[in-house]
Amino acid sequence: MTYYLKAKTALVVTLMFSLFTIAQEKALPVFVNGEAQIVEAFSDASKYIRHDLWVETEFDTDGDGELDRMHVSVTRPDQTETENLKLPVIYITSPYFAGVAGDAPGTMWNVKHELGEIGEERFHPEVKRRGKRPIISNSHIRKWVPRGYIVVHSSSPGTGLSDGAPTIGGLNEELAPKAVIQWLTGKNKGFTERNGNEEVKAYWSTGKVGMTGTSYNGTLPLAAATTGVEGLEAIIPIAPNTSSYHYYRSNGLVRSPGGYLGEDIDVLYDFVHSGDEDKRAFNNKTVRDTELMNGMDRQTGDMNDFWYNRDYLPKMKNMNAALFMSHGFNDWNVMPEHSYRIYKKAKEMGLDTKIYYHQNGHGGPPPTSQMNKWFTKYLHGIDNGVENEENKAYIVREYDNRQEPTAYKDYPNPDAKDVTLNLTKGGNKAGGLTTSKGNKSKEKLTDDVSFTWKDLAKSETSQNRLLYVTAPLKEDLHISGVAKVTITLSSNKSAANLSTYLVSLPLKAGKNAKITENLITRSWADPKNYKSLTDEEDLKPGKFYTINFDLQPDDQIIKKGQQIGFMIFSSDPEFTLHPKAGTELNIKLDKTKLKLPVVGGKDAFEKAVN
């Protein structure tokens, strides 16, 4: 009996040792300090398994009578085949993978016309698709596959080898990634061919999916998340367009995205429409020339059902994915309000949230370490505590490395309070911006789109803008949040552009001047929409109207010695339509106010300026 027990014990020990050895030999993800580490066995790209397939959706947008199928590209470690290893997925979807249209003359809408007009018909470019197969980006493959993830790419509807039509924020752009995620979780069909019947399964997927991407590629993770699709655990949208209205309009005003003067939603459609050439005529007729043209309304710039249905904020009720938002405070293409409005709503819903802001322009992901921890928690299920961190906001300070953000409890800074600032006369030179009572006088500016905001801010005197400034700051002043303006004005014409800027004076010159040394934040509005975004009325010359709106969110430390300037002018050559010069705006100073979110509130402001 004793011999039997000893033999049995030896056998068990041997077996356990063998299993341990086998486990050691198998490639598995490795985690240190809550982050997935680069694993040597996952790092040989020559051994990656790469394959293409088509996932069936629930819609038909190209009118061929068949459900549209999305082209999907998979890149996974060979261990998912040789060792039956299952891994989570990082999924990127885009309308750009097959190329885009060029910037031919006349592609954009002509902005040189009076307000309320549409402008001359523009040129419609065609996308020349790159190669037989779209070129799929390798950047995420290099970053995530060695850390124990599978990377999946897909082309959006009507682009590359995907069926359908681009709708630029339409319903199919939510349902397309949803279908791919459902395939990754075993709840939808994928096929080896675009028109074939041979099915392919995602047997190598754990069913845990995360999404990320920048700009349009950052919009689509949010679009997918609003469907509430099971399996989408976490998203990291970078500079996402969360509302087509907020991208192409501003408080009722027709406004271009920065750097793309004259762009509108139909221009973007042409820019990305790289799908099947035989389907393009149908798509152009039904989507671009009918749905988009009938809905976009370049005459008024008002909100309507077309724009409302392309806003992801009202659709968030079904969202359950953890959200890590990323944006630049000086992104004047996809402006920072896009990320803030979604982050704010996600917090209200009780979702796990975090936000990263830097001081630069379009794009810019969070530090890799932070992204790694986010995906490690929600996709690998490692309890790294990222969701319980005290600090929810990470902001890169003005002169810091983007990889080294400063941690804050939240955004806006919880210590920020609105300080109401009033105007004192002298705006054609430099009036006052103060907490004291404002003047009851009126001041006038004359519109002239030939002047840039820098021209106007640098001018010692100008009839084309009104400028109100604080005293020079005796110490740094931290602004965090959304500044709000109330402007009471009259116009000598039935319509007018309205542009408002917060600037840091004097403007720094030279190639090395940072934008944060000159521009604080800005916004634009249509005085005709003083009642609401959905209802405008022509201005009666000489009659005063009061309009309230927000400037773009910001978090900035204005340096000692600078002055904060509140500048009001009319047409902005970089963003608005270009009417003929001569429109006159009169401003009532005592009925015009700026609410500035200052860390430390009124006491901090008074201390800095007195």
PDB file of C-alpha atoms in Angstrom, residues 233 401 544:
ATOM      1  CA  GLU A 233     -16.125  46.408 -24.095  1.00  0.00           C
ATOM      2  CA  ASN A 401       5.680  66.529 -23.635  1.00  0.00           C
ATOM      3  CA  PHE A 544     -31.443  94.635 -30.980  1.00  0.00           C
TER       4      PHE A 544
END
